[in-house]
Amino acid sequence: MKLLLENIKELVQVEDDPVLFRSGKQMAKLNTIKDAFLIIRDEVIQDFGTMSHLKDVYRDDDFLIEIDCRDRLVYPSYCDSHTHLVFPAPREKEFVDRVRGLSYEEIARRGGGILNSSKILQKTSDEELYYDAMSRVMEIIKTGTGAVEIKSGYGLSTKEEIRMLKIIRWIKETAPVCIRSTFLGAHAIPAEYKNNPSGYVDVIINEMIPQVAAEELADFIDVFCDKGFFSVEDTERILMAGIKYGLRPKIHANELGLTGGVQVGVKYHALSVDHLEHMGVNEIECLKDTETMPTVLPGAAFFLGMRLSPVREMIEAGLPVALASDYNPGSSPSGNMNFISSLGCINYKMMPEEVINATTINSAYAMGISDRLGSIARGKIANLFITSEVPGIEYLPYSFGSNLVETVILNGEVQEH
Ligand code: NIG
Ligand code: FE
């Protein structure tokens, strides 16, 4: 199987020498090739370059499929490194309550929020959870996502957490995108442990983690380390137990306060610390020169009207930044990475080049796949999208709310609409 994309107006995020992520000033750098070609063989990117080079080198090659990309841009697929897209039902009633003035935390205290989703999950069949989640996966594929991390965390009991992870595995086996799975037993304290939160932490450590590991159900382990959820001490206990079983941390940190989440993430070599609405000098300092990707979730801050993560300060301090959707029913009911890109520019004052790095190579790093996805490089998996006719890269974040993704290619195959 050999596929040729030719006359590409601009081939975006090209790497001759692949990097694992871009940080600081490097984030404003974006390699592109104008008037380009790209060849896909089987599932991988075989070659790319300028059209004149194509004519010199590949004159006699016959390609099974040729796509004329005149006036169009070609991007590596977005990598969405933080979602909760397996959930039993949307929570639009809570949305209306918030419009009326209740806060997200207030709604959670009244039995809404994560605990509400958890209650409904128990009554939802495997098939229903799977098909609903798959339709969300198919929806985000249309807006350019080619890799997605999915968390458990609405189970909140050993049986239900394992069931959620098995549904994520089912999606992994059947969806055309790359899926990473994260065990998030520590998403909220279940009602029956309200007065004994450390009892629930014991269940996570003694029952859930060993079973998750024995059945190889997760790539990562997550904890919602924040005010009113899991303390730094709880988080340390859970992460240590997870690491013992080979589960690398990726944690929810500093959404609700300066709670020490960032520091604990860095201490346990988390692959990413996510949310980061509350960041002080110490948090920024502590992330410097580490293997932990600061990940910002603009959809959640937008939807909940939260304070914004100081992305400019982080980049000026030399840190890398990734952006992800946080697709979930309570705080970000959308997995549209084009919209996330617009929010990156509009709300966080990121340049279009920075946003592209944050949603491709850096977010690929944040889900442990930047060696095979997240950029246009020889040998990488051919997950990419072709835009409709657009003037240039700025046009995508500029056109918030539009979907300018015209053709999606996953594992070297053109996807049907
Ligand atoms: O990332 N912060 C914690 N968890 C999710 C929200 C999940 C929900 O409300 O259902 C988040 O925003
Ligand atoms: Fe989240």
CSV table of C-alpha atoms in Angstrom, one decimal, residues 16-379:
chain,number,residue,atom,x,y,z
A,16,ASP,CA,14.2,15.5,10.1
A,17,ASP,CA,15.7,14.8,13.6
A,18,PRO,CA,12.8,13.9,15.8
A,19,VAL,CA,12.6,15.5,19.2
A,20,LEU,CA,10.6,14.2,22.2
A,21,PHE,CA,9.1,17.6,23.0
A,22,ARG,CA,9.7,21.4,22.6
A,23,SER,CA,10.2,23.7,25.5
A,24,GLY,CA,10.5,27.5,26.1
A,25,LYS,CA,11.6,29.5,23.0
A,26,GLN,CA,11.6,26.3,20.9
A,27,MET,CA,7.9,26.2,21.2
A,28,ALA,CA,7.6,29.1,18.9
A,29,LYS,CA,9.6,27.2,16.2
A,30,LEU,CA,7.7,25.2,13.7
A,31,ASN,CA,9.3,23.5,10.7
A,32,THR,CA,7.2,23.4,7.6
A,33,ILE,CA,7.8,22.6,3.9
A,34,LYS,CA,5.9,24.6,1.3
A,35,ASP,CA,4.8,23.0,-2.0
A,36,ALA,CA,5.5,19.6,-0.5
A,37,PHE,CA,4.8,15.9,-1.1
A,38,LEU,CA,4.4,13.1,1.5
A,39,ILE,CA,4.6,9.4,0.9
A,40,ILE,CA,3.0,6.8,3.2
A,41,ARG,CA,3.9,3.2,2.9
A,42,ASP,CA,1.7,0.7,4.9
A,43,GLU,CA,1.1,2.5,8.2
A,44,VAL,CA,4.1,4.8,8.3
A,45,ILE,CA,5.4,8.0,6.8
A,46,GLN,CA,8.1,6.9,4.4
A,47,ASP,CA,9.3,10.2,2.9
A,48,PHE,CA,8.5,13.8,2.4
A,49,GLY,CA,10.1,16.9,0.7
A,50,THR,CA,9.5,19.5,-1.9
A,51,MET,CA,7.5,18.8,-5.1
A,52,SER,CA,10.6,19.3,-7.2
A,53,HIS,CA,12.4,16.6,-5.2
A,54,LEU,CA,9.5,14.3,-5.7
A,55,LYS,CA,9.8,14.7,-9.5
A,56,ASP,CA,13.6,14.0,-9.4
A,57,VAL,CA,13.5,10.9,-7.1
A,58,TYR,CA,10.1,9.2,-7.5
A,59,ARG,CA,9.4,9.7,-11.2
A,60,ASP,CA,8.6,6.1,-12.0
A,61,ASP,CA,6.9,5.1,-8.8
A,62,ASP,CA,3.3,4.1,-9.1
A,63,PHE,CA,1.2,5.0,-6.2
A,64,LEU,CA,-2.0,3.2,-5.3
A,65,ILE,CA,-3.7,6.4,-4.1
A,66,GLU,CA,-2.7,9.9,-5.0
A,67,ILE,CA,-4.3,12.9,-3.3
A,68,ASP,CA,-4.0,16.4,-4.6
A,69,CYS,CA,-3.5,18.7,-1.7
A,70,ARG,CA,-3.4,21.9,-3.7
A,71,ASP,CA,-4.2,25.0,-1.5
A,72,ARG,CA,-4.4,22.6,1.6
A,73,LEU,CA,-2.2,22.1,4.6
A,74,VAL,CA,-1.2,18.8,6.1
A,75,TYR,CA,-0.8,18.4,9.8
A,76,PRO,CA,0.2,15.5,12.1
A,77,SER,CA,-3.0,14.4,14.0
A,78,TYR,CA,-3.7,16.1,17.3
A,79,CYS,CA,-2.7,14.0,20.3
A,80,ASP,CA,-5.2,14.5,23.1
A,81,SER,CA,-3.3,13.5,26.2
A,82,HIS,CA,-6.1,13.9,28.8
A,83,THR,CA,-9.7,12.8,28.6
A,84,HIS,CA,-12.4,11.0,30.5
A,85,LEU,CA,-14.4,10.1,27.5
A,86,VAL,CA,-15.9,6.9,28.8
A,87,PHE,CA,-18.8,8.1,30.9
A,88,PRO,CA,-22.4,7.0,31.3
A,89,ALA,CA,-24.4,10.2,30.6
A,90,PRO,CA,-23.9,13.9,30.0
A,91,ARG,CA,-24.6,16.3,32.9
A,92,GLU,CA,-26.3,19.2,31.2
A,93,LYS,CA,-28.6,19.8,34.2
A,94,GLU,CA,-25.5,20.7,36.3
A,95,PHE,CA,-24.5,23.0,33.5
A,96,VAL,CA,-27.8,24.9,33.9
A,97,ASP,CA,-27.3,24.9,37.7
A,98,ARG,CA,-24.0,26.6,37.1
A,99,VAL,CA,-25.5,29.1,34.7
A,100,ARG,CA,-27.9,29.9,37.6
A,101,GLY,CA,-24.9,30.6,39.8
A,102,LEU,CA,-24.0,27.3,41.6
A,103,SER,CA,-20.2,26.5,41.6
A,104,TYR,CA,-18.7,23.2,40.3
A,105,GLU,CA,-17.6,22.4,43.9
A,106,GLU,CA,-21.0,23.3,45.3
A,107,ILE,CA,-22.7,20.9,42.8
A,108,ALA,CA,-20.2,18.2,43.8
A,109,ARG,CA,-21.0,18.8,47.5
A,110,ARG,CA,-24.7,18.3,46.7
A,111,GLY,CA,-24.1,14.8,45.3
A,112,GLY,CA,-23.7,15.9,41.7
A,113,GLY,CA,-20.4,15.9,39.8
A,114,ILE,CA,-18.1,12.9,39.6
A,115,LEU,CA,-20.2,11.0,42.2
A,116,ASN,CA,-23.3,11.5,40.2
A,117,SER,CA,-21.6,10.0,37.1
A,118,SER,CA,-20.3,7.2,39.2
A,119,LYS,CA,-23.9,6.3,40.4
A,120,ILE,CA,-25.2,6.2,36.9
A,121,LEU,CA,-22.2,4.2,35.7
A,122,GLN,CA,-23.2,1.3,37.9
A,123,LYS,CA,-26.5,1.0,36.1
A,124,THR,CA,-25.1,1.3,32.6
A,125,SER,CA,-24.2,-1.8,30.6
A,126,ASP,CA,-20.7,-2.5,29.1
A,127,GLU,CA,-22.2,-2.2,25.6
A,128,GLU,CA,-23.8,1.1,26.2
A,129,LEU,CA,-20.7,2.6,27.8
A,130,TYR,CA,-18.6,1.2,24.9
A,131,TYR,CA,-20.8,2.4,22.0
A,132,ASP,CA,-21.3,5.9,23.5
A,133,ALA,CA,-17.6,6.3,24.1
A,134,MET,CA,-16.9,5.0,20.6
A,135,SER,CA,-19.2,7.6,19.1
A,136,ARG,CA,-17.2,10.2,21.0
A,137,VAL,CA,-14.0,8.8,19.6
A,138,MET,CA,-15.4,8.8,16.1
A,139,GLU,CA,-16.5,12.4,16.6
A,140,ILE,CA,-13.0,13.6,17.7
A,141,ILE,CA,-11.4,11.8,14.8
A,142,LYS,CA,-13.4,14.1,12.5
A,143,THR,CA,-11.9,17.1,14.1
A,144,GLY,CA,-8.3,15.8,13.7
A,145,THR,CA,-7.5,13.8,16.7
A,146,GLY,CA,-5.3,10.7,16.0
A,147,ALA,CA,-4.3,9.6,19.6
A,148,VAL,CA,-6.2,9.9,22.8
A,149,GLU,CA,-5.6,9.1,26.4
A,150,ILE,CA,-8.7,7.9,28.3
A,151,LYS,CA,-9.0,7.6,32.1
A,152,SER,CA,-11.2,5.5,34.3
A,153,GLY,CA,-12.4,7.2,37.5
A,154,TYR,CA,-16.2,7.0,37.4
A,155,GLY,CA,-16.1,3.5,38.8
A,156,LEU,CA,-14.8,4.3,42.3
A,157,SER,CA,-15.0,0.6,43.4
A,158,THR,CA,-12.7,-2.2,42.5
A,159,LYS,CA,-15.3,-3.9,40.3
A,160,GLU,CA,-16.5,-0.8,38.5
A,161,GLU,CA,-13.0,0.6,38.0
A,162,ILE,CA,-11.8,-2.7,36.4
A,163,ARG,CA,-15.0,-2.7,34.3
A,164,MET,CA,-14.2,0.8,33.0
A,165,LEU,CA,-10.6,-0.1,32.2
A,166,LYS,CA,-11.8,-3.2,30.3
A,167,ILE,CA,-14.1,-0.9,28.2
A,168,ILE,CA,-11.1,1.3,27.5
A,169,ARG,CA,-9.2,-1.8,26.4
A,170,TRP,CA,-12.1,-2.7,24.1
A,171,ILE,CA,-11.9,0.7,22.5
A,172,LYS,CA,-8.1,0.3,22.2
A,173,GLU,CA,-8.6,-2.9,20.3
A,174,THR,CA,-11.3,-1.6,18.0
A,175,ALA,CA,-10.7,2.2,17.4
A,176,PRO,CA,-8.5,3.3,14.5
A,177,VAL,CA,-6.7,5.9,16.7
A,178,CYS,CA,-3.9,5.2,19.2
A,179,ILE,CA,-5.4,4.9,22.7
A,180,ARG,CA,-3.6,5.1,26.1
A,181,SER,CA,-5.3,4.1,29.2
A,182,THR,CA,-5.0,5.6,32.7
A,183,PHE,CA,-6.2,4.2,36.0
A,184,LEU,CA,-7.9,7.0,38.0
A,185,GLY,CA,-9.4,5.2,41.0
A,186,ALA,CA,-8.4,8.3,43.0
A,187,HIS,CA,-10.8,10.6,41.1
A,188,ALA,CA,-13.2,11.3,44.1
A,189,ILE,CA,-13.9,9.9,47.5
A,190,PRO,CA,-17.0,7.7,47.2
A,191,ALA,CA,-19.9,8.6,49.5
A,192,GLU,CA,-19.5,5.5,51.7
A,193,TYR,CA,-15.9,6.6,52.5
A,194,LYS,CA,-16.8,10.2,53.2
A,195,ASN,CA,-15.7,9.9,56.8
A,196,ASN,CA,-12.8,7.5,56.1
A,197,PRO,CA,-11.0,8.7,53.0
A,198,SER,CA,-7.8,6.9,53.9
A,199,GLY,CA,-9.9,3.7,54.0
A,200,TYR,CA,-10.7,4.3,50.3
A,201,VAL,CA,-7.0,4.9,49.6
A,202,ASP,CA,-6.3,1.5,51.2
A,203,VAL,CA,-8.7,-0.1,48.7
A,204,ILE,CA,-7.0,1.6,45.8
A,205,ILE,CA,-3.6,0.4,47.0
A,206,ASN,CA,-4.4,-3.1,48.2
A,207,GLU,CA,-7.2,-4.1,45.8
A,208,MET,CA,-7.4,-2.0,42.7
A,209,ILE,CA,-3.7,-1.4,41.7
A,210,PRO,CA,-2.7,-5.1,42.0
A,211,GLN,CA,-5.6,-6.2,39.9
A,212,VAL,CA,-5.2,-3.4,37.3
A,213,ALA,CA,-1.5,-4.4,37.0
A,214,ALA,CA,-2.2,-8.2,36.9
A,215,GLU,CA,-4.6,-7.8,34.0
A,216,GLU,CA,-2.4,-5.1,32.3
A,217,LEU,CA,-5.3,-2.8,32.1
A,218,ALA,CA,-3.6,0.6,32.3
A,219,ASP,CA,-0.6,2.4,30.9
A,220,PHE,CA,-0.6,5.1,33.6
A,221,ILE,CA,-1.9,6.0,37.0
A,222,ASP,CA,-3.6,9.3,37.9
A,223,VAL,CA,-4.7,10.9,41.2
A,224,PHE,CA,-6.9,14.0,41.5
A,225,CYS,CA,-4.5,15.7,44.0
A,226,ASP,CA,-6.4,18.8,45.0
A,227,LYS,CA,-8.3,20.7,47.7
A,228,GLY,CA,-11.3,18.6,48.9
A,229,PHE,CA,-10.1,15.5,46.9
A,230,PHE,CA,-6.9,13.6,47.6
A,231,SER,CA,-4.1,15.1,49.8
A,232,VAL,CA,-0.4,15.1,48.9
A,233,GLU,CA,0.0,12.3,51.5
A,234,ASP,CA,-2.7,10.2,49.9
A,235,THR,CA,-1.2,10.9,46.5
A,236,GLU,CA,2.2,9.8,47.5
A,237,ARG,CA,0.9,6.5,48.9
A,238,ILE,CA,-1.0,5.8,45.7
A,239,LEU,CA,1.8,6.8,43.4
A,240,MET,CA,4.3,4.7,45.2
A,241,ALA,CA,2.0,1.7,45.0
A,242,GLY,CA,1.4,2.3,41.3
A,243,ILE,CA,5.1,2.7,40.5
A,244,LYS,CA,5.8,-0.6,42.3
A,245,TYR,CA,3.6,-2.2,39.6
A,246,GLY,CA,5.2,-0.2,36.7
A,247,LEU,CA,2.4,2.4,36.4
A,248,ARG,CA,3.9,5.8,35.6
A,249,PRO,CA,2.0,8.8,37.1
A,250,LYS,CA,0.1,11.4,35.2
A,251,ILE,CA,-1.7,13.5,37.7
A,252,HIS,CA,-4.5,16.1,38.1
A,253,ALA,CA,-2.8,19.0,40.0
A,254,ASN,CA,-3.3,22.6,41.1
A,255,GLU,CA,-6.8,23.0,39.6
A,256,LEU,CA,-8.3,24.3,42.9
A,257,GLY,CA,-5.3,25.6,44.8
A,258,LEU,CA,-1.6,25.6,45.4
A,259,THR,CA,-1.8,22.2,46.9
A,260,GLY,CA,1.6,20.7,46.3
A,261,GLY,CA,0.3,18.5,43.4
A,262,VAL,CA,3.0,19.8,41.0
A,263,GLN,CA,5.8,19.0,43.5
A,264,VAL,CA,4.5,15.5,44.2
A,265,GLY,CA,4.2,14.9,40.5
A,266,VAL,CA,7.7,15.9,39.8
A,267,LYS,CA,9.0,13.9,42.8
A,268,TYR,CA,7.5,10.7,41.4
A,269,HIS,CA,8.6,11.4,37.8
A,270,ALA,CA,5.1,11.9,36.5
A,271,LEU,CA,4.9,12.0,32.8
A,272,SER,CA,2.6,15.0,33.1
A,273,VAL,CA,0.9,17.3,35.6
A,274,ASP,CA,-2.4,18.5,34.3
A,275,HIS,CA,-4.7,21.5,34.9
A,276,LEU,CA,-2.3,24.0,36.6
A,277,GLU,CA,-4.7,26.9,37.1
A,278,HIS,CA,-2.9,27.7,40.3
A,279,MET,CA,0.9,28.1,39.7
A,280,GLY,CA,3.4,30.0,41.8
A,281,VAL,CA,7.1,30.7,41.3
A,282,ASN,CA,7.9,27.5,43.2
A,283,GLU,CA,5.7,25.3,41.0
A,284,ILE,CA,7.3,26.8,37.8
A,285,GLU,CA,10.8,26.4,39.3
A,286,CYS,CA,10.2,22.9,40.3
A,287,LEU,CA,9.1,21.8,36.8
A,288,LYS,CA,12.3,23.1,35.1
A,289,ASP,CA,14.6,20.5,33.5
A,290,THR,CA,12.3,17.6,34.6
A,291,GLU,CA,10.7,14.8,32.6
A,292,THR,CA,7.2,16.1,33.6
A,293,MET,CA,5.1,17.8,30.9
A,294,PRO,CA,3.0,20.7,32.2
A,295,THR,CA,-0.4,20.2,30.6
A,296,VAL,CA,-3.1,22.8,30.4
A,297,LEU,CA,-6.7,22.0,29.8
A,298,PRO,CA,-8.3,25.2,28.3
A,299,GLY,CA,-11.7,23.6,27.7
A,300,ALA,CA,-12.3,23.0,31.5
A,301,ALA,CA,-11.1,26.5,32.4
A,302,PHE,CA,-13.4,28.0,29.7
A,303,PHE,CA,-16.4,25.9,30.6
A,304,LEU,CA,-16.1,26.4,34.3
A,305,GLY,CA,-15.0,30.0,34.1
A,306,MET,CA,-11.9,29.3,36.1
A,307,ARG,CA,-8.8,31.3,36.5
A,308,LEU,CA,-6.4,30.7,33.6
A,309,SER,CA,-3.1,28.8,33.9
A,310,PRO,CA,-0.1,31.2,33.5
A,311,VAL,CA,1.0,29.6,30.2
A,312,ARG,CA,3.1,32.6,29.0
A,313,GLU,CA,5.0,32.7,32.3
A,314,MET,CA,5.7,29.0,32.0
A,315,ILE,CA,6.9,29.3,28.4
A,316,GLU,CA,9.0,32.4,29.2
A,317,ALA,CA,10.6,30.4,32.1
A,318,GLY,CA,11.7,27.8,29.6
A,319,LEU,CA,9.1,25.1,30.3
A,320,PRO,CA,7.3,23.1,27.7
A,321,VAL,CA,3.5,23.2,27.7
A,322,ALA,CA,1.0,20.7,26.3
A,323,LEU,CA,-2.7,21.3,25.7
A,324,ALA,CA,-5.4,18.7,26.0
A,325,SER,CA,-9.2,18.6,25.9
A,326,ASP,CA,-10.1,17.0,29.3
A,327,TYR,CA,-13.2,15.7,27.4
A,328,ASN,CA,-15.6,14.8,30.3
A,329,PRO,CA,-19.3,15.4,31.2
A,330,GLY,CA,-18.7,17.8,34.0
A,331,SER,CA,-16.0,20.3,33.2
A,332,SER,CA,-15.3,20.0,29.5
A,333,PRO,CA,-18.0,18.3,27.4
A,334,SER,CA,-16.0,18.6,24.2
A,335,GLY,CA,-13.0,16.9,22.7
A,336,ASN,CA,-12.6,19.4,19.8
A,337,MET,CA,-8.8,20.1,19.6
A,338,ASN,CA,-9.3,22.8,17.0
A,339,PHE,CA,-11.3,24.7,19.6
A,340,ILE,CA,-8.7,24.0,22.2
A,341,SER,CA,-6.1,25.5,19.8
A,342,SER,CA,-8.3,28.6,19.5
A,343,LEU,CA,-8.5,28.9,23.3
A,344,GLY,CA,-4.8,28.5,23.5
A,345,CYS,CA,-4.3,31.6,21.3
A,346,ILE,CA,-7.2,33.7,22.6
A,347,ASN,CA,-7.2,33.0,26.3
A,348,TYR,CA,-3.5,32.1,27.0
A,349,LYS,CA,-1.9,34.3,24.4
A,350,MET,CA,0.0,31.4,22.8
A,351,MET,CA,1.2,31.9,19.2
A,352,PRO,CA,-0.2,29.6,16.6
A,353,GLU,CA,3.2,27.8,16.3
A,354,GLU,CA,3.2,27.3,20.1
A,355,VAL,CA,-0.3,25.9,20.0
A,356,ILE,CA,0.6,23.4,17.3
A,357,ASN,CA,3.6,22.2,19.3
A,358,ALA,CA,1.4,22.0,22.4
A,359,THR,CA,-1.3,19.9,20.7
A,360,THR,CA,1.0,17.6,18.7
A,361,ILE,CA,4.5,16.7,19.8
A,362,ASN,CA,4.2,17.9,23.4
A,363,SER,CA,0.9,16.3,24.0
A,364,ALA,CA,2.2,13.1,22.4
A,365,TYR,CA,5.1,13.2,24.9
A,366,ALA,CA,2.5,13.6,27.7
A,367,MET,CA,1.0,10.3,26.7
A,368,GLY,CA,4.3,8.5,26.1
A,369,ILE,CA,4.0,8.2,22.3
A,370,SER,CA,6.1,11.1,20.9
A,371,ASP,CA,8.6,8.5,19.5
A,372,ARG,CA,5.9,7.4,17.1
A,373,LEU,CA,3.3,10.2,16.7
A,374,GLY,CA,3.0,13.9,17.1
A,375,SER,CA,5.0,15.1,14.1
A,376,ILE,CA,5.7,14.4,10.4
A,377,ALA,CA,8.9,12.3,10.6
A,378,ARG,CA,10.1,9.4,8.6
A,379,GLY,CA,9.1,6.1,10.2
